[in-house]
Coordinates of N, CA and C and ligand atoms in Angstrom, one line a residue:
M1 N 0.8 -1.2 0.0 CA 0.0 0.0 0.0 C 0.9 1.2 0.0
D2 N 0.3 2.3 -0.5 CA 1.1 3.5 -0.6 C 0.5 4.5 0.4
I3 N 1.0 4.5 1.7 CA 0.5 5.3 2.7 C 1.4 6.5 2.9
S4 N 0.9 7.7 2.9 CA 1.9 8.9 3.0 C 2.0 9.4 4.4
H5 N 0.9 9.4 5.1 CA 0.9 9.9 6.5 C -0.4 9.6 7.2
I6 N -0.4 10.0 8.5 CA -1.7 9.8 9.2 C -2.5 11.0 8.9
E7 N -3.6 10.8 8.2 CA -4.5 11.9 7.8 C -5.2 12.5 9.0
H8 N -5.8 11.7 9.8 CA -6.4 12.2 11.0 C -6.6 11.1 12.0
I9 N -6.9 11.5 13.3 CA -7.2 10.6 14.3 C -8.7 11.0 14.7
G10 N -9.6 10.0 14.7 CA -10.9 10.3 15.0 C -11.2 10.0 16.5
I11 N -11.8 11.0 17.1 CA -12.1 10.9 18.6 C -13.6 11.0 18.8
A12 N -14.2 10.0 19.5 CA -15.6 10.1 19.8 C -15.8 10.9 21.0
V13 N -16.7 11.9 20.9 CA -17.0 12.8 22.0 C -18.6 12.9 22.1
K14 N -19.0 13.2 23.4 CA -20.4 13.5 23.6 C -20.8 14.8 23.0
S15 N -19.9 15.8 23.2 CA -20.3 17.2 22.8 C -19.0 17.9 22.3
I16 N -19.1 18.3 21.0 CA -18.0 19.0 20.4 C -17.9 20.4 21.1
E17 N -19.0 21.0 21.5 CA -18.9 22.3 22.2 C -18.0 22.2 23.5
E18 N -18.3 21.1 24.3 CA -17.6 20.9 25.5 C -16.1 20.6 25.2
T19 N -15.9 19.7 24.3 CA -14.5 19.2 24.0 C -13.6 20.3 23.4
K20 N -14.3 21.2 22.6 CA -13.5 22.3 22.0 C -12.8 23.2 23.1
K21 N -13.4 23.2 24.3 CA -12.8 24.0 25.4 C -11.4 23.5 25.7
Y22 N -11.2 22.2 25.6 CA -9.9 21.6 25.8 C -9.0 21.8 24.6
Y23 N -9.5 21.4 23.4 CA -8.6 21.5 22.3 C -8.2 22.9 21.9
E24 N -9.2 23.8 22.0 CA -8.9 25.2 21.7 C -8.3 26.0 22.9
G25 N -9.0 25.8 24.0 CA -8.7 26.7 25.2 C -7.4 26.2 25.8
V26 N -7.2 25.0 25.9 CA -6.0 24.5 26.6 C -4.9 24.1 25.7
L27 N -5.1 23.3 24.7 CA -4.1 22.9 23.7 C -3.7 24.0 22.7
G28 N -4.7 25.0 22.6 CA -4.4 26.1 21.7 C -4.5 25.8 20.2
L29 N -5.2 24.7 19.9 CA -5.4 24.3 18.5 C -6.7 25.1 18.0
K30 N -6.7 25.3 16.7 CA -7.9 26.1 16.1 C -8.8 25.1 15.4
C31 N -10.1 25.2 15.8 CA -11.1 24.4 15.0 C -11.3 25.2 13.7
Y32 N -11.0 24.5 12.6 CA -11.2 25.3 11.3 C -12.4 24.8 10.5
A33 N -13.0 23.8 11.0 CA -14.2 23.3 10.2 C -15.1 22.5 11.1
I34 N -16.4 22.7 11.0 CA -17.4 21.8 11.6 C -18.3 21.4 10.5
E35 N -18.5 20.1 10.4 CA -19.3 19.6 9.3 C -20.2 18.4 9.8
E36 N -21.4 18.4 9.3 CA -22.2 17.2 9.6 C -22.2 16.2 8.5
V37 N -21.9 15.0 8.9 CA -22.0 13.9 7.8 C -23.2 13.1 8.1
A38 N -24.3 13.4 7.4 CA -25.6 12.9 7.7 C -25.6 11.3 7.5
E39 N -24.9 10.9 6.5 CA -24.8 9.4 6.3 C -24.3 8.6 7.4
Q40 N -23.3 9.2 8.2 CA -22.8 8.6 9.3 C -23.4 9.0 10.7
K41 N -24.3 9.9 10.6 CA -25.0 10.4 11.7 C -24.1 11.0 12.8
V42 N -23.1 11.8 12.3 CA -22.2 12.5 13.2 C -22.0 13.9 12.7
K43 N -21.6 14.7 13.7 CA -21.1 16.0 13.5 C -19.6 15.9 13.7
T44 N -18.8 16.6 12.8 CA -17.4 16.5 13.0 C -16.8 17.9 13.2
A45 N -15.7 17.9 13.9 CA -15.0 19.2 14.1 C -13.5 18.9 13.8
F46 N -12.8 19.7 13.1 CA -11.4 19.5 12.7 C -10.5 20.5 13.3
F47 N -9.3 19.9 13.7 CA -8.2 20.7 14.2 C -7.0 20.3 13.4
K48 N -6.1 21.2 13.0 CA -4.9 20.8 12.4 C -3.7 20.7 13.4
V49 N -3.0 19.6 13.2 CA -1.7 19.5 14.0 C -0.7 19.1 13.0
G50 N 0.0 20.1 12.5 CA 0.9 19.8 11.4 C 0.2 19.3 10.2
Q51 N 0.6 18.2 9.7 CA 0.0 17.6 8.5 C -1.2 16.7 8.8
T52 N -1.3 16.4 10.1 CA -2.3 15.5 10.6 C -3.5 16.3 11.3
K53 N -4.6 15.8 11.3 CA -5.8 16.4 11.9 C -6.3 15.6 13.0
I54 N -7.0 16.3 13.9 CA -7.8 15.7 14.9 C -9.2 15.8 14.4
E55 N -10.0 14.8 14.4 CA -11.4 14.8 14.0 C -12.3 14.4 15.2
L56 N -13.0 15.4 15.7 CA -13.9 15.0 16.8 C -15.2 14.6 16.2
L57 N -15.8 13.5 16.7 CA -17.0 12.9 16.2 C -18.1 13.0 17.3
E58 N -19.1 13.7 17.0 CA -20.2 13.8 18.0 C -21.5 13.2 17.3
P59 N -22.0 12.1 17.9 CA -23.2 11.5 17.3 C -24.4 12.5 17.2
T60 N -25.1 12.4 16.1 CA -26.3 13.2 16.0 C -27.6 12.4 16.2
S61 N -27.4 11.1 16.4 CA -28.6 10.3 16.6 C -28.2 9.1 17.5
E62 N -29.1 8.6 18.3 CA -28.8 7.5 19.2 C -28.4 6.2 18.5
D63 N -28.8 6.1 17.3 CA -28.5 4.8 16.6 C -27.2 5.0 15.7
S64 N -26.5 6.1 15.9 CA -25.2 6.3 15.2 C -24.2 5.3 15.8
T65 N -23.3 4.8 14.9 CA -22.3 3.9 15.4 C -21.4 4.6 16.4
V66 N -21.2 5.9 16.3 CA -20.4 6.6 17.3 C -21.1 6.7 18.6
A67 N -22.4 6.8 18.6 CA -23.2 6.8 19.9 C -23.0 5.4 20.6
K68 N -23.1 4.4 19.8 CA -22.9 3.0 20.3 C -21.5 2.8 20.9
F69 N -20.5 3.4 20.1 CA -19.1 3.3 20.6 C -19.0 3.9 22.0
I70 N -19.6 5.1 22.1 CA -19.4 5.9 23.4 C -20.2 5.1 24.5
E71 N -21.3 4.5 24.2 CA -22.1 3.8 25.1 C -21.2 2.6 25.7
N72 N -20.5 1.9 24.7 CA -19.8 0.7 25.1 C -18.4 1.0 25.7
K73 N -17.7 2.0 25.2 CA -16.3 2.2 25.6 C -16.1 3.6 26.2
G74 N -17.1 4.5 26.1 CA -16.8 5.8 26.6 C -16.2 6.7 25.6
E75 N -16.0 7.9 25.9 CA -15.4 8.8 24.9 C -13.9 8.4 24.7
G76 N -13.4 8.7 23.6 CA -11.9 8.4 23.4 C -11.6 8.1 21.9
I77 N -10.4 7.6 21.7 CA -10.0 7.4 20.3 C -10.9 6.4 19.6
H78 N -11.4 6.7 18.5 CA -12.4 5.9 17.8 C -11.8 5.2 16.5
H79 N -10.9 6.0 15.8 CA -10.3 5.4 14.6 C -9.0 6.2 14.2
I80 N -8.2 5.5 13.4 CA -7.1 6.1 12.9 C -7.2 6.1 11.3
A81 N -6.9 7.2 10.7 CA -7.1 7.3 9.3 C -5.7 7.6 8.6
F82 N -5.4 6.7 7.6 CA -4.2 6.8 6.8 C -4.5 7.5 5.5
C83 N -3.7 8.4 5.1 CA -3.8 9.0 3.8 C -3.1 8.1 2.8
V84 N -3.8 7.7 1.8 CA -3.2 6.8 0.8 C -3.3 7.3 -0.6
N85 N -2.4 6.8 -1.4 CA -2.5 7.0 -2.9 C -3.1 5.8 -3.5
G86 N -4.2 5.9 -4.2 CA -4.9 4.7 -4.8 C -5.7 3.9 -3.8
I87 N -6.8 4.5 -3.3 CA -7.6 3.8 -2.3 C -8.2 2.5 -2.8
E88 N -8.6 2.4 -4.0 CA -9.2 1.2 -4.6 C -8.1 0.0 -4.5
K89 N -6.9 0.4 -4.8 CA -5.8 -0.6 -4.8 C -5.6 -1.1 -3.4
C90 N -5.6 -0.1 -2.4 CA -5.4 -0.5 -1.0 C -6.5 -1.4 -0.5
L91 N -7.8 -1.2 -1.0 CA -8.9 -2.0 -0.5 C -8.7 -3.4 -1.1
S92 N -8.3 -3.5 -2.4 CA -8.2 -4.9 -2.9 C -7.0 -5.6 -2.3
E93 N -5.9 -4.9 -1.9 CA -4.8 -5.5 -1.2 C -5.2 -6.0 0.2
A94 N -6.0 -5.1 0.8 CA -6.5 -5.5 2.2 C -7.4 -6.8 2.1
E95 N -8.3 -6.8 1.0 CA -9.1 -7.9 0.9 C -8.3 -9.2 0.6
L96 N -7.4 -9.1 -0.3 CA -6.5 -10.2 -0.6 C -5.8 -10.7 0.6
A97 N -5.4 -9.8 1.5 CA -4.7 -10.2 2.7 C -5.7 -10.8 3.7
G98 N -6.9 -10.9 3.4 CA -7.9 -11.6 4.3 C -8.5 -10.6 5.3
L99 N -8.3 -9.3 5.2 CA -8.9 -8.4 6.1 C -10.4 -8.2 5.9
R100 N -11.1 -7.9 6.9 CA -12.5 -7.6 6.8 C -12.7 -6.2 6.4
L101 N -13.4 -5.9 5.3 CA -13.7 -4.6 4.9 C -15.1 -4.2 5.3
I102 N -15.2 -3.0 5.9 CA -16.5 -2.4 6.2 C -17.0 -1.8 4.9
D103 N -16.2 -1.2 4.2 CA -16.6 -0.6 2.9 C -15.8 -1.3 1.8
K104 N -16.5 -2.0 0.9 CA -15.9 -2.7 -0.2 C -15.4 -1.7 -1.3
A105 N -16.1 -0.5 -1.3 CA -15.7 0.5 -2.3 C -15.7 1.8 -1.5
P106 N -14.8 2.7 -1.9 CA -14.7 4.0 -1.2 C -16.0 4.8 -1.3
R107 N -16.3 5.5 -0.2 CA -17.5 6.4 -0.3 C -17.0 7.8 0.2
K108 N -17.9 8.7 0.2 CA -17.6 10.1 0.5 C -17.6 10.4 2.0
G109 N -16.5 10.9 2.5 CA -16.5 11.3 3.9 C -16.4 12.8 4.1
A110 N -16.1 13.2 5.3 CA -16.0 14.7 5.6 C -14.9 15.2 4.7
E111 N -15.0 16.5 4.4 CA -14.0 17.3 3.6 C -13.9 16.8 2.2
G112 N -14.9 16.0 1.7 CA -14.9 15.6 0.3 C -13.9 14.5 0.0
L113 N -13.3 13.8 1.1 CA -12.4 12.8 0.9 C -13.1 11.5 0.5
S114 N -12.4 10.6 -0.2 CA -12.9 9.3 -0.5 C -12.4 8.4 0.7
I115 N -13.3 7.7 1.3 CA -12.9 7.0 2.5 C -13.4 5.6 2.5
A116 N -12.8 4.7 3.3 CA -13.2 3.3 3.4 C -12.7 2.8 4.7
F117 N -13.5 2.0 5.4 CA -13.0 1.5 6.7 C -12.7 0.0 6.7
L118 N -11.7 -0.4 7.5 CA -11.3 -1.8 7.7 C -11.8 -2.1 9.1
H119 N -12.4 -3.3 9.2 CA -13.0 -3.7 10.5 C -11.9 -4.0 11.6
P120 N -12.1 -3.4 12.8 CA -11.1 -3.6 13.9 C -10.9 -5.0 14.2
K121 N -11.8 -5.9 13.9 CA -11.6 -7.4 14.3 C -10.4 -7.9 13.4
S122 N -10.1 -7.3 12.3 CA -9.0 -7.8 11.5 C -7.8 -6.9 11.5
T123 N -7.9 -5.8 12.3 CA -6.7 -4.9 12.3 C -6.2 -4.7 13.8
F124 N -6.3 -5.8 14.5 CA -5.8 -5.8 15.9 C -6.4 -4.8 16.8
G125 N -7.7 -4.6 16.6 CA -8.5 -3.7 17.5 C -8.6 -2.3 17.1
V126 N -8.0 -1.9 16.0 CA -8.1 -0.5 15.7 C -9.0 -0.3 14.4
L127 N -10.1 0.4 14.6 CA -10.9 0.8 13.4 C -10.0 1.6 12.5
T128 N -9.8 1.2 11.3 CA -8.8 1.8 10.4 C -9.5 2.4 9.2
E129 N -9.2 3.6 8.9 CA -9.8 4.3 7.8 C -8.7 4.6 6.8
M130 N -9.0 4.3 5.5 CA -8.2 4.7 4.4 C -8.8 5.9 3.8
C131 N -8.0 6.9 3.5 CA -8.6 8.1 2.8 C -7.7 8.7 1.8
E132 N -8.4 9.2 0.7 CA -7.6 9.8 -0.4 C -8.3 11.0 -0.8
N133 N -7.5 12.1 -1.0 CA -8.1 13.3 -1.5 C -8.0 13.3 -3.0
K134 N -9.1 13.1 -3.6 CA -9.0 13.0 -5.1 C -9.3 14.4 -5.7
N135 N -9.5 15.4 -4.9 CA -9.7 16.7 -5.4 C -8.5 17.5 -5.6
K136 N -7.4 17.0 -5.1 CA -6.1 17.8 -5.1 C -5.5 17.9 -6.5
Ligands
ZN1 ZN1 -12.2 9.7 10.0

């Protein structure tokens, strides 16, 4: 696979408003975008840390997978996202390697990225997102 860097780290939170007080007020990072991803039933907030971003995920519905995550595990790191070149090729390589794909084909995520998730059961416990910026 052709992975260039960690695109972002996704963190499940109950309230972006509350959590921003820490990331902005204490860490001094700037929230540069808030976006709702209706398909995933989450509101997202982004902070830049060098080339990598922090993506806060607040569920917008009780049946959101992020709501279920918080219910089971509490707030905290939800997934890690790698920036890749050639997301389709990555997915076919992952499938060939016997990994369980949540998305067999890339779909649209926040910030217009093409994204696909690998199941944590086949990635040693870490929900893994592959993403590619095809607009660049
Ligand atoms: Zn993500």
